[in-house]
Amino acid sequence: MLRKGLIACSLLALTSCGVVYQGVQDGLTTMNTSQVIRQGRYGELTEQELTWAQTAWVYVENNTQLQTGLVNSIDNYPSTNMSSLADYLVALMAAQEFEFITSKEHDERLSLVLNFLNKMPLSSIGVPNKVYNTTTGQMVDYGNQPKDIGWSSIDVGRLLIVLAMTKQRNPEFSEYIDKAVLRWNFCELVTNEGELYGGVVKDDGQIFRYKEGRLGIEEYTSYGYLDWQVVPQKAMRLDPYEVITINGIDIMFDGRDPRDYDVLRPVYSNPFLKLGLEFNWDDINDNTSNDAKHTNDTLAAMADSLYRVQESRWDKERIYTARGSHVVSGAPYFVYDSVYALGTPWITVAEDGSDHDELALISTQVAFQMWTLWKTDYTDSLMVLVRELYDADRGWYEGRYELTSGYEKSITLNTNAGVLEALLYKANGKLYQPNKALEYRDVKFNSRFDHPGRCLVETFK
């Protein structure tokens, strides 16, 4: 049923108002005829690739807080969020796979995370807070001061995906993961209409709720809710969308007017790369097709178009491009290197909408993930540009500046986990594998007397 719903939503979006998105059709043709696109890079890691992975794991070792078992989002700064917690769990999967840690250390690390999830304080409406202190495990604001500041349904959706992958690899821990998630109030995360909502807790205790996400990130994080049988129908739709043509390649972008919705609409690589690494651009319930087939054709074509347009920028302008979101060491501290935003191709924007083109990077994480998913001469060249961007004692840097070739030496969990995720995909193929075994949550869902409540399953089927 879920697969049919996804396909129906995709078709509805692609044909709304009588418009057929030709770029998707062109992308599908490319995906179907190109053995390069379909194959990617697979196989046991080489000695060099294992060294790359070990360098990324150094970051985790350096930034693990022994009191809580949590890992800092940014090097040597004791703060995290739900998306960063997901990054750590992905890194832990890779460390287990590549035997960087013993079975005992893996057990200890995972048990500490699950203990935190089952005990962590929740925001006032019963969902994870946006930020937590990694040394105390308490809710904090962005200045790391104790405070309930609200929640992000996008970050929670990302965590749900990775918790599902953790259960698939460690079924003996499934019960404890389910118990943690069953504490959360899904009614505040997904509306009855199937939209993802975040919230801000103001100083006077009042709550401001807002629709969260944009084209790409909404479709990706929806997979996390689908794993819990919550169907965010509106978030999965590609409508409204618009199309921009760059270097002869059609790119879809979010059609909501930022003046009306107060939302940035940058088109960048990260969510589409995660859809490839974690789901192989398949529908969530696909456990039969091999990695040469993509059963969600629309998302696969969108990802392919984003890759090809970045490759085309090198072909036409001789500018190496691997664009994603990233941290910078000074103000504004975080930017989106966009393929398209604010009506402009190749613009770098901050959360407040200001442009900072001088901060555009060849992203280390994006380059690694493109190299894994597309086996081409272009991605080989990208790897030459990023393979030395590391400190052997601290981990991988964020990237190399497009304008000057200089290093952006910020070091984050997101980038280092992104490197590990790319290499884990190379070794294993797609990371999410549907599980049909009976789980703790299934028992609760089927219980007449101990059902988790209307905010799970019943409301969103």
mmCIF file of N, CA, C and O in Angstrom, residues 319-397:
data_model
loop_
_atom_site.group_PDB
_atom_site.id
_atom_site.type_symbol
_atom_site.label_atom_id
_atom_site.label_comp_id
_atom_site.label_asym_id
_atom_site.label_seq_id
_atom_site.Cartn_x
_atom_site.Cartn_y
_atom_site.Cartn_z
ATOM 1 N N ILE A 319 34.816 24.668 -13.582
ATOM 2 C CA ILE A 319 34.730 24.894 -12.145
ATOM 3 C C ILE A 319 34.322 23.573 -11.491
ATOM 4 O O ILE A 319 33.213 23.074 -11.718
ATOM 5 N N TYR A 320 35.217 23.005 -10.700
ATOM 6 C CA TYR A 320 34.864 21.785 -9.978
ATOM 7 C C TYR A 320 33.781 22.087 -8.954
ATOM 8 O O TYR A 320 33.862 23.089 -8.219
ATOM 9 N N THR A 321 32.787 21.215 -8.891
ATOM 10 C CA THR A 321 31.603 21.498 -8.079
ATOM 11 C C THR A 321 31.138 20.239 -7.357
ATOM 12 O O THR A 321 30.935 19.197 -7.988
ATOM 13 N N ALA A 322 30.996 20.349 -6.038
ATOM 14 C CA ALA A 322 30.393 19.289 -5.218
ATOM 15 C C ALA A 322 29.695 19.994 -4.065
ATOM 16 O O ALA A 322 30.281 20.246 -3.020
ATOM 17 N N ARG A 323 28.423 20.349 -4.276
ATOM 18 C CA ARG A 323 27.740 21.316 -3.429
ATOM 19 C C ARG A 323 26.815 20.673 -2.412
ATOM 20 O O ARG A 323 25.997 19.823 -2.748
ATOM 21 N N GLY A 324 26.959 21.114 -1.154
ATOM 22 C CA GLY A 324 26.084 20.665 -0.074
ATOM 23 C C GLY A 324 26.019 21.711 1.015
ATOM 24 O O GLY A 324 26.580 22.797 0.894
ATOM 25 N N SER A 325 25.352 21.391 2.099
ATOM 26 C CA SER A 325 25.320 22.275 3.266
ATOM 27 C C SER A 325 26.559 22.006 4.101
ATOM 28 O O SER A 325 27.053 20.879 4.164
ATOM 29 N N HIS A 326 27.077 23.053 4.764
ATOM 30 C CA HIS A 326 28.299 22.850 5.548
ATOM 31 C C HIS A 326 28.504 23.981 6.548
ATOM 32 O O HIS A 326 27.931 25.065 6.449
ATOM 33 N N VAL A 327 29.373 23.696 7.498
ATOM 34 C CA VAL A 327 29.795 24.659 8.512
ATOM 35 C C VAL A 327 30.951 25.485 7.963
ATOM 36 O O VAL A 327 31.763 24.992 7.174
ATOM 37 N N VAL A 328 31.030 26.750 8.387
ATOM 38 C CA VAL A 328 32.209 27.576 8.131
ATOM 39 C C VAL A 328 32.699 28.124 9.465
ATOM 40 O O VAL A 328 31.936 28.244 10.424
ATOM 41 N N SER A 329 33.968 28.479 9.520
ATOM 42 C CA SER A 329 34.579 28.802 10.805
ATOM 43 C C SER A 329 34.201 30.176 11.341
ATOM 44 O O SER A 329 34.371 30.436 12.526
ATOM 45 N N GLY A 330 33.682 31.072 10.510
ATOM 46 C CA GLY A 330 33.227 32.378 10.981
ATOM 47 C C GLY A 330 31.775 32.607 10.617
ATOM 48 O O GLY A 330 31.107 31.717 10.075
ATOM 49 N N ALA A 331 31.257 33.802 10.904
ATOM 50 C CA ALA A 331 29.880 34.129 10.543
ATOM 51 C C ALA A 331 29.691 33.948 9.040
ATOM 52 O O ALA A 331 30.602 34.256 8.261
ATOM 53 N N PRO A 332 28.559 33.404 8.609
ATOM 54 C CA PRO A 332 27.337 33.037 9.335
ATOM 55 C C PRO A 332 27.344 31.625 9.927
ATOM 56 O O PRO A 332 26.303 31.142 10.338
ATOM 57 N N TYR A 333 28.475 30.938 9.916
ATOM 58 C CA TYR A 333 28.711 29.651 10.577
ATOM 59 C C TYR A 333 28.095 28.438 9.875
ATOM 60 O O TYR A 333 28.603 27.331 10.028
ATOM 61 N N PHE A 334 27.030 28.620 9.128
ATOM 62 C CA PHE A 334 26.426 27.507 8.397
ATOM 63 C C PHE A 334 25.802 28.042 7.117
ATOM 64 O O PHE A 334 25.098 29.071 7.142
ATOM 65 N N VAL A 335 26.064 27.357 5.982
ATOM 66 C CA VAL A 335 25.537 27.820 4.693
ATOM 67 C C VAL A 335 25.090 26.632 3.850
ATOM 68 O O VAL A 335 25.470 25.482 4.090
ATOM 69 N N TYR A 336 24.259 26.952 2.852
ATOM 70 C CA TYR A 336 23.877 25.993 1.819
ATOM 71 C C TYR A 336 24.577 26.390 0.523
ATOM 72 O O TYR A 336 24.308 27.462 -0.028
ATOM 73 N N ASP A 337 25.486 25.556 0.059
ATOM 74 C CA ASP A 337 26.038 25.746 -1.281
ATOM 75 C C ASP A 337 25.026 25.167 -2.264
ATOM 76 O O ASP A 337 24.893 23.950 -2.393
ATOM 77 N N SER A 338 24.323 26.021 -2.950
ATOM 78 C CA SER A 338 23.162 25.604 -3.732
ATOM 79 C C SER A 338 23.485 25.479 -5.211
ATOM 80 O O SER A 338 24.256 26.266 -5.777
ATOM 81 N N VAL A 339 22.873 24.505 -5.827
ATOM 82 C CA VAL A 339 22.824 24.464 -7.282
ATOM 83 C C VAL A 339 21.915 25.576 -7.785
ATOM 84 O O VAL A 339 22.201 26.226 -8.792
ATOM 85 N N TYR A 340 20.843 25.838 -6.998
ATOM 86 C CA TYR A 340 19.917 26.909 -7.357
ATOM 87 C C TYR A 340 19.191 27.375 -6.100
ATOM 88 O O TYR A 340 18.738 26.557 -5.292
ATOM 89 N N ALA A 341 19.120 28.695 -5.912
ATOM 90 C CA ALA A 341 18.372 29.272 -4.789
ATOM 91 C C ALA A 341 18.130 30.743 -5.070
ATOM 92 O O ALA A 341 18.923 31.401 -5.755
ATOM 93 N N LEU A 342 17.034 31.247 -4.545
ATOM 94 C CA LEU A 342 16.711 32.677 -4.640
ATOM 95 C C LEU A 342 16.774 33.178 -6.086
ATOM 96 O O LEU A 342 17.198 34.303 -6.360
ATOM 97 N N GLY A 343 16.357 32.322 -7.021
ATOM 98 C CA GLY A 343 16.318 32.711 -8.419
ATOM 99 C C GLY A 343 17.666 32.741 -9.113
ATOM 100 O O GLY A 343 17.776 33.255 -10.230
ATOM 101 N N THR A 344 18.695 32.169 -8.485
ATOM 102 C CA THR A 344 20.060 32.277 -9.003
ATOM 103 C C THR A 344 20.764 30.929 -8.968
ATOM 104 O O THR A 344 20.769 30.267 -7.930
ATOM 105 N N PRO A 345 21.395 30.519 -10.070
ATOM 106 C CA PRO A 345 22.219 29.301 -10.022
ATOM 107 C C PRO A 345 23.512 29.537 -9.247
ATOM 108 O O PRO A 345 24.045 30.654 -9.216
ATOM 109 N N TRP A 346 23.997 28.497 -8.615
ATOM 110 C CA TRP A 346 25.318 28.466 -7.973
ATOM 111 C C TRP A 346 25.490 29.573 -6.939
ATOM 112 O O TRP A 346 26.494 30.280 -6.923
ATOM 113 N N ILE A 347 24.515 29.720 -6.076
ATOM 114 C CA ILE A 347 24.581 30.730 -5.033
ATOM 115 C C ILE A 347 24.727 30.036 -3.680
ATOM 116 O O ILE A 347 24.169 28.960 -3.452
ATOM 117 N N THR A 348 25.485 30.633 -2.793
ATOM 118 C CA THR A 348 25.653 30.127 -1.431
ATOM 119 C C THR A 348 24.871 31.022 -0.490
ATOM 120 O O THR A 348 25.081 32.251 -0.471
ATOM 121 N N VAL A 349 23.952 30.442 0.281
ATOM 122 C CA VAL A 349 23.055 31.234 1.119
ATOM 123 C C VAL A 349 23.109 30.756 2.571
ATOM 124 O O VAL A 349 23.319 29.571 2.843
ATOM 125 N N ALA A 350 22.914 31.711 3.477
ATOM 126 C CA ALA A 350 22.784 31.405 4.897
ATOM 127 C C ALA A 350 21.306 31.244 5.246
ATOM 128 O O ALA A 350 20.422 31.506 4.418
ATOM 129 N N GLU A 351 21.049 30.823 6.473
ATOM 130 C CA GLU A 351 19.670 30.601 6.905
ATOM 131 C C GLU A 351 18.815 31.859 6.796
ATOM 132 O O GLU A 351 17.601 31.779 6.590
ATOM 133 N N ASP A 352 19.426 33.044 6.945
ATOM 134 C CA ASP A 352 18.655 34.286 6.879
ATOM 135 C C ASP A 352 18.450 34.768 5.441
ATOM 136 O O ASP A 352 17.890 35.844 5.221
ATOM 137 N N GLY A 353 18.903 34.001 4.458
ATOM 138 C CA GLY A 353 18.721 34.371 3.056
ATOM 139 C C GLY A 353 19.835 35.214 2.471
ATOM 140 O O GLY A 353 19.828 35.502 1.269
ATOM 141 N N SER A 354 20.812 35.606 3.280
ATOM 142 C CA SER A 354 21.933 36.390 2.759
ATOM 143 C C SER A 354 22.850 35.503 1.918
ATOM 144 O O SER A 354 22.953 34.300 2.149
ATOM 145 N N ASP A 355 23.497 36.101 0.922
ATOM 146 C CA ASP A 355 24.344 35.307 0.038
ATOM 147 C C ASP A 355 25.811 35.471 0.418
ATOM 148 O O ASP A 355 26.254 36.543 0.838
ATOM 149 N N HIS A 356 26.545 34.381 0.255
ATOM 150 C CA HIS A 356 27.960 34.327 0.655
ATOM 151 C C HIS A 356 28.721 33.462 -0.344
ATOM 152 O O HIS A 356 29.274 32.414 0.010
ATOM 153 N N ASP A 357 28.776 33.898 -1.585
ATOM 154 C CA ASP A 357 29.377 33.080 -2.627
ATOM 155 C C ASP A 357 30.845 32.782 -2.362
ATOM 156 O O ASP A 357 31.374 31.776 -2.846
ATOM 157 N N GLU A 358 31.505 33.646 -1.603
ATOM 158 C CA GLU A 358 32.923 33.425 -1.310
ATOM 159 C C GLU A 358 33.144 32.218 -0.393
ATOM 160 O O GLU A 358 34.278 31.743 -0.231
ATOM 161 N N LEU A 359 32.057 31.687 0.194
ATOM 162 C CA LEU A 359 32.165 30.564 1.124
ATOM 163 C C LEU A 359 31.848 29.216 0.476
ATOM 164 O O LEU A 359 31.832 28.192 1.158
ATOM 165 N N ALA A 360 31.604 29.198 -0.827
ATOM 166 C CA ALA A 360 31.271 27.937 -1.499
ATOM 167 C C ALA A 360 32.450 26.976 -1.452
ATOM 168 O O ALA A 360 33.601 27.350 -1.691
ATOM 169 N N LEU A 361 32.142 25.715 -1.152
ATOM 170 C CA LEU A 361 33.166 24.677 -1.039
ATOM 171 C C LEU A 361 32.982 23.576 -2.075
ATOM 172 O O LEU A 361 31.866 23.304 -2.516
ATOM 173 N N ILE A 362 34.068 22.910 -2.400
ATOM 174 C CA ILE A 362 34.007 21.537 -2.880
ATOM 175 C C ILE A 362 33.915 20.705 -1.617
ATOM 176 O O ILE A 362 34.894 20.542 -0.881
ATOM 177 N N SER A 363 32.730 20.238 -1.309
ATOM 178 C CA SER A 363 32.461 19.582 -0.035
ATOM 179 C C SER A 363 33.127 18.210 0.022
ATOM 180 O O SER A 363 32.959 17.381 -0.882
ATOM 181 N N THR A 364 33.855 17.967 1.092
ATOM 182 C CA THR A 364 34.484 16.654 1.285
ATOM 183 C C THR A 364 33.437 15.554 1.300
ATOM 184 O O THR A 364 33.565 14.530 0.609
ATOM 185 N N GLN A 365 32.395 15.762 2.078
ATOM 186 C CA GLN A 365 31.349 14.759 2.195
ATOM 187 C C GLN A 365 30.664 14.496 0.860
ATOM 188 O O GLN A 365 30.482 13.335 0.452
ATOM 189 N N VAL A 366 30.281 15.556 0.170
ATOM 190 C CA VAL A 366 29.571 15.408 -1.105
ATOM 191 C C VAL A 366 30.471 14.729 -2.133
ATOM 192 O O VAL A 366 30.026 13.851 -2.885
ATOM 193 N N ALA A 367 31.743 15.094 -2.167
ATOM 194 C CA ALA A 367 32.659 14.479 -3.118
ATOM 195 C C ALA A 367 32.790 12.978 -2.864
ATOM 196 O O ALA A 367 32.747 12.170 -3.809
ATOM 197 N N PHE A 368 32.937 12.573 -1.612
ATOM 198 C CA PHE A 368 33.018 11.152 -1.285
ATOM 199 C C PHE A 368 31.754 10.413 -1.706
ATOM 200 O O PHE A 368 31.814 9.307 -2.266
ATOM 201 N N GLN A 369 30.609 11.022 -1.447
ATOM 202 C CA GLN A 369 29.355 10.327 -1.729
ATOM 203 C C GLN A 369 29.062 10.283 -3.223
ATOM 204 O O GLN A 369 28.559 9.270 -3.732
ATOM 205 N N MET A 370 29.380 11.346 -3.944
ATOM 206 C CA MET A 370 29.251 11.296 -5.400
ATOM 207 C C MET A 370 30.194 10.238 -5.983
ATOM 208 O O MET A 370 29.823 9.483 -6.889
ATOM 209 N N TRP A 371 31.407 10.182 -5.478
ATOM 210 C CA TRP A 371 32.392 9.214 -5.966
ATOM 211 C C TRP A 371 31.889 7.783 -5.780
ATOM 212 O O TRP A 371 32.107 6.922 -6.631
ATOM 213 N N THR A 372 31.198 7.536 -4.674
ATOM 214 C CA THR A 372 30.674 6.203 -4.426
ATOM 215 C C THR A 372 29.491 5.887 -5.333
ATOM 216 O O THR A 372 29.388 4.778 -5.865
ATOM 217 N N LEU A 373 28.601 6.850 -5.535
ATOM 218 C CA LEU A 373 27.352 6.593 -6.254
ATOM 219 C C LEU A 373 27.487 6.698 -7.771
ATOM 220 O O LEU A 373 26.688 6.106 -8.503
ATOM 221 N N TRP A 374 28.460 7.456 -8.256
ATOM 222 C CA TRP A 374 28.667 7.621 -9.702
ATOM 223 C C TRP A 374 30.125 7.311 -10.038
ATOM 224 O O TRP A 374 31.027 8.055 -9.643
ATOM 225 N N LYS A 375 30.347 6.263 -10.771
ATOM 226 C CA LYS A 375 31.699 5.853 -11.144
ATOM 227 C C LYS A 375 32.064 6.520 -12.459
ATOM 228 O O LYS A 375 31.851 5.976 -13.549
ATOM 229 N N THR A 376 32.627 7.730 -12.362
ATOM 230 C CA THR A 376 32.938 8.524 -13.551
ATOM 231 C C THR A 376 34.312 9.165 -13.412
ATOM 232 O O THR A 376 34.880 9.255 -12.320
ATOM 233 N N ASP A 377 34.834 9.651 -14.527
ATOM 234 C CA ASP A 377 36.098 10.394 -14.497
ATOM 235 C C ASP A 377 35.958 11.649 -13.644
ATOM 236 O O ASP A 377 36.912 12.063 -12.963
ATOM 237 N N TYR A 378 34.764 12.272 -13.697
ATOM 238 C CA TYR A 378 34.573 13.503 -12.928
ATOM 239 C C TYR A 378 34.680 13.246 -11.430
ATOM 240 O O TYR A 378 35.349 13.995 -10.707
ATOM 241 N N THR A 379 34.038 12.192 -10.940
ATOM 242 C CA THR A 379 34.114 11.927 -9.500
ATOM 243 C C THR A 379 35.519 11.484 -9.099
ATOM 244 O O THR A 379 35.954 11.755 -7.972
ATOM 245 N N ASP A 380 36.254 10.841 -10.004
ATOM 246 C CA ASP A 380 37.666 10.552 -9.717
ATOM 247 C C ASP A 380 38.442 11.848 -9.509
ATOM 248 O O ASP A 380 39.283 11.954 -8.605
ATOM 249 N N SER A 381 38.161 12.853 -10.329
ATOM 250 C CA SER A 381 38.842 14.147 -10.202
ATOM 251 C C SER A 381 38.473 14.842 -8.904
ATOM 252 O O SER A 381 39.330 15.466 -8.254
ATOM 253 N N LEU A 382 37.191 14.760 -8.525
ATOM 254 C CA LEU A 382 36.780 15.342 -7.245
ATOM 255 C C LEU A 382 37.557 14.727 -6.083
ATOM 256 O O LEU A 382 37.976 15.425 -5.146
ATOM 257 N N MET A 383 37.745 13.409 -6.120
ATOM 258 C CA MET A 383 38.453 12.755 -5.036
ATOM 259 C C MET A 383 39.910 13.194 -4.951
ATOM 260 O O MET A 383 40.480 13.274 -3.855
ATOM 261 N N VAL A 384 40.518 13.495 -6.087
ATOM 262 C CA VAL A 384 41.881 14.030 -6.054
ATOM 263 C C VAL A 384 41.917 15.338 -5.280
ATOM 264 O O VAL A 384 42.864 15.632 -4.536
ATOM 265 N N LEU A 385 40.855 16.144 -5.415
ATOM 266 C CA LEU A 385 40.805 17.450 -4.760
ATOM 267 C C LEU A 385 40.517 17.367 -3.259
ATOM 268 O O LEU A 385 40.852 18.287 -2.516
ATOM 269 N N VAL A 386 39.883 16.300 -2.788
ATOM 270 C CA VAL A 386 39.503 16.244 -1.368
ATOM 271 C C VAL A 386 40.273 15.193 -0.568
ATOM 272 O O VAL A 386 40.235 15.213 0.667
ATOM 273 N N ARG A 387 41.011 14.308 -1.219
ATOM 274 C CA ARG A 387 41.581 13.176 -0.484
ATOM 275 C C ARG A 387 42.676 13.559 0.499
ATOM 276 O O ARG A 387 43.063 12.758 1.355
ATOM 277 N N GLU A 388 43.199 14.784 0.396
ATOM 278 C CA GLU A 388 44.201 15.243 1.362
ATOM 279 C C GLU A 388 43.634 16.213 2.391
ATOM 280 O O GLU A 388 44.379 16.777 3.189
ATOM 281 N N LEU A 389 42.331 16.406 2.397
ATOM 282 C CA LEU A 389 41.722 17.414 3.281
ATOM 283 C C LEU A 389 41.419 16.825 4.658
ATOM 284 O O LEU A 389 40.268 16.681 5.066
ATOM 285 N N TYR A 390 42.446 16.509 5.395
ATOM 286 C CA TYR A 390 42.231 15.898 6.708
ATOM 287 C C TYR A 390 43.383 16.234 7.643
ATOM 288 O O TYR A 390 44.477 16.609 7.226
ATOM 289 N N ASP A 391 43.106 16.092 8.915
ATOM 290 C CA ASP A 391 44.117 16.102 9.966
ATOM 291 C C ASP A 391 44.104 14.693 10.543
ATOM 292 O O ASP A 391 43.078 14.235 11.067
ATOM 293 N N ALA A 392 45.193 13.977 10.440
ATOM 294 C CA ALA A 392 45.228 12.575 10.841
ATOM 295 C C ALA A 392 44.850 12.379 12.301
ATOM 296 O O ALA A 392 44.381 11.296 12.686
ATOM 297 N N ASP A 393 45.010 13.417 13.117
ATOM 298 C CA ASP A 393 44.708 13.313 14.548
ATOM 299 C C ASP A 393 43.321 13.826 14.901
ATOM 300 O O ASP A 393 42.906 13.730 16.062
ATOM 301 N N ARG A 394 42.584 14.383 13.889
ATOM 302 C CA ARG A 394 41.286 14.987 14.216
ATOM 303 C C ARG A 394 40.163 14.582 13.272
ATOM 304 O O ARG A 394 38.999 14.625 13.642
ATOM 305 N N GLY A 395 40.469 14.242 12.023
ATOM 306 C CA GLY A 395 39.421 13.866 11.082
ATOM 307 C C GLY A 395 39.450 14.698 9.819
ATOM 308 O O GLY A 395 40.395 15.455 9.550
ATOM 309 N N TRP A 396 38.368 14.587 9.028
ATOM 310 C CA TRP A 396 38.270 15.240 7.723
ATOM 311 C C TRP A 396 37.755 16.669 7.866
ATOM 312 O O TRP A 396 36.829 16.941 8.621
ATOM 313 N N TYR A 397 38.358 17.572 7.085
ATOM 314 C CA TYR A 397 37.891 18.963 7.019
ATOM 315 C C TYR A 397 36.601 19.044 6.201
ATOM 316 O O TYR A 397 36.270 18.153 5.432
#
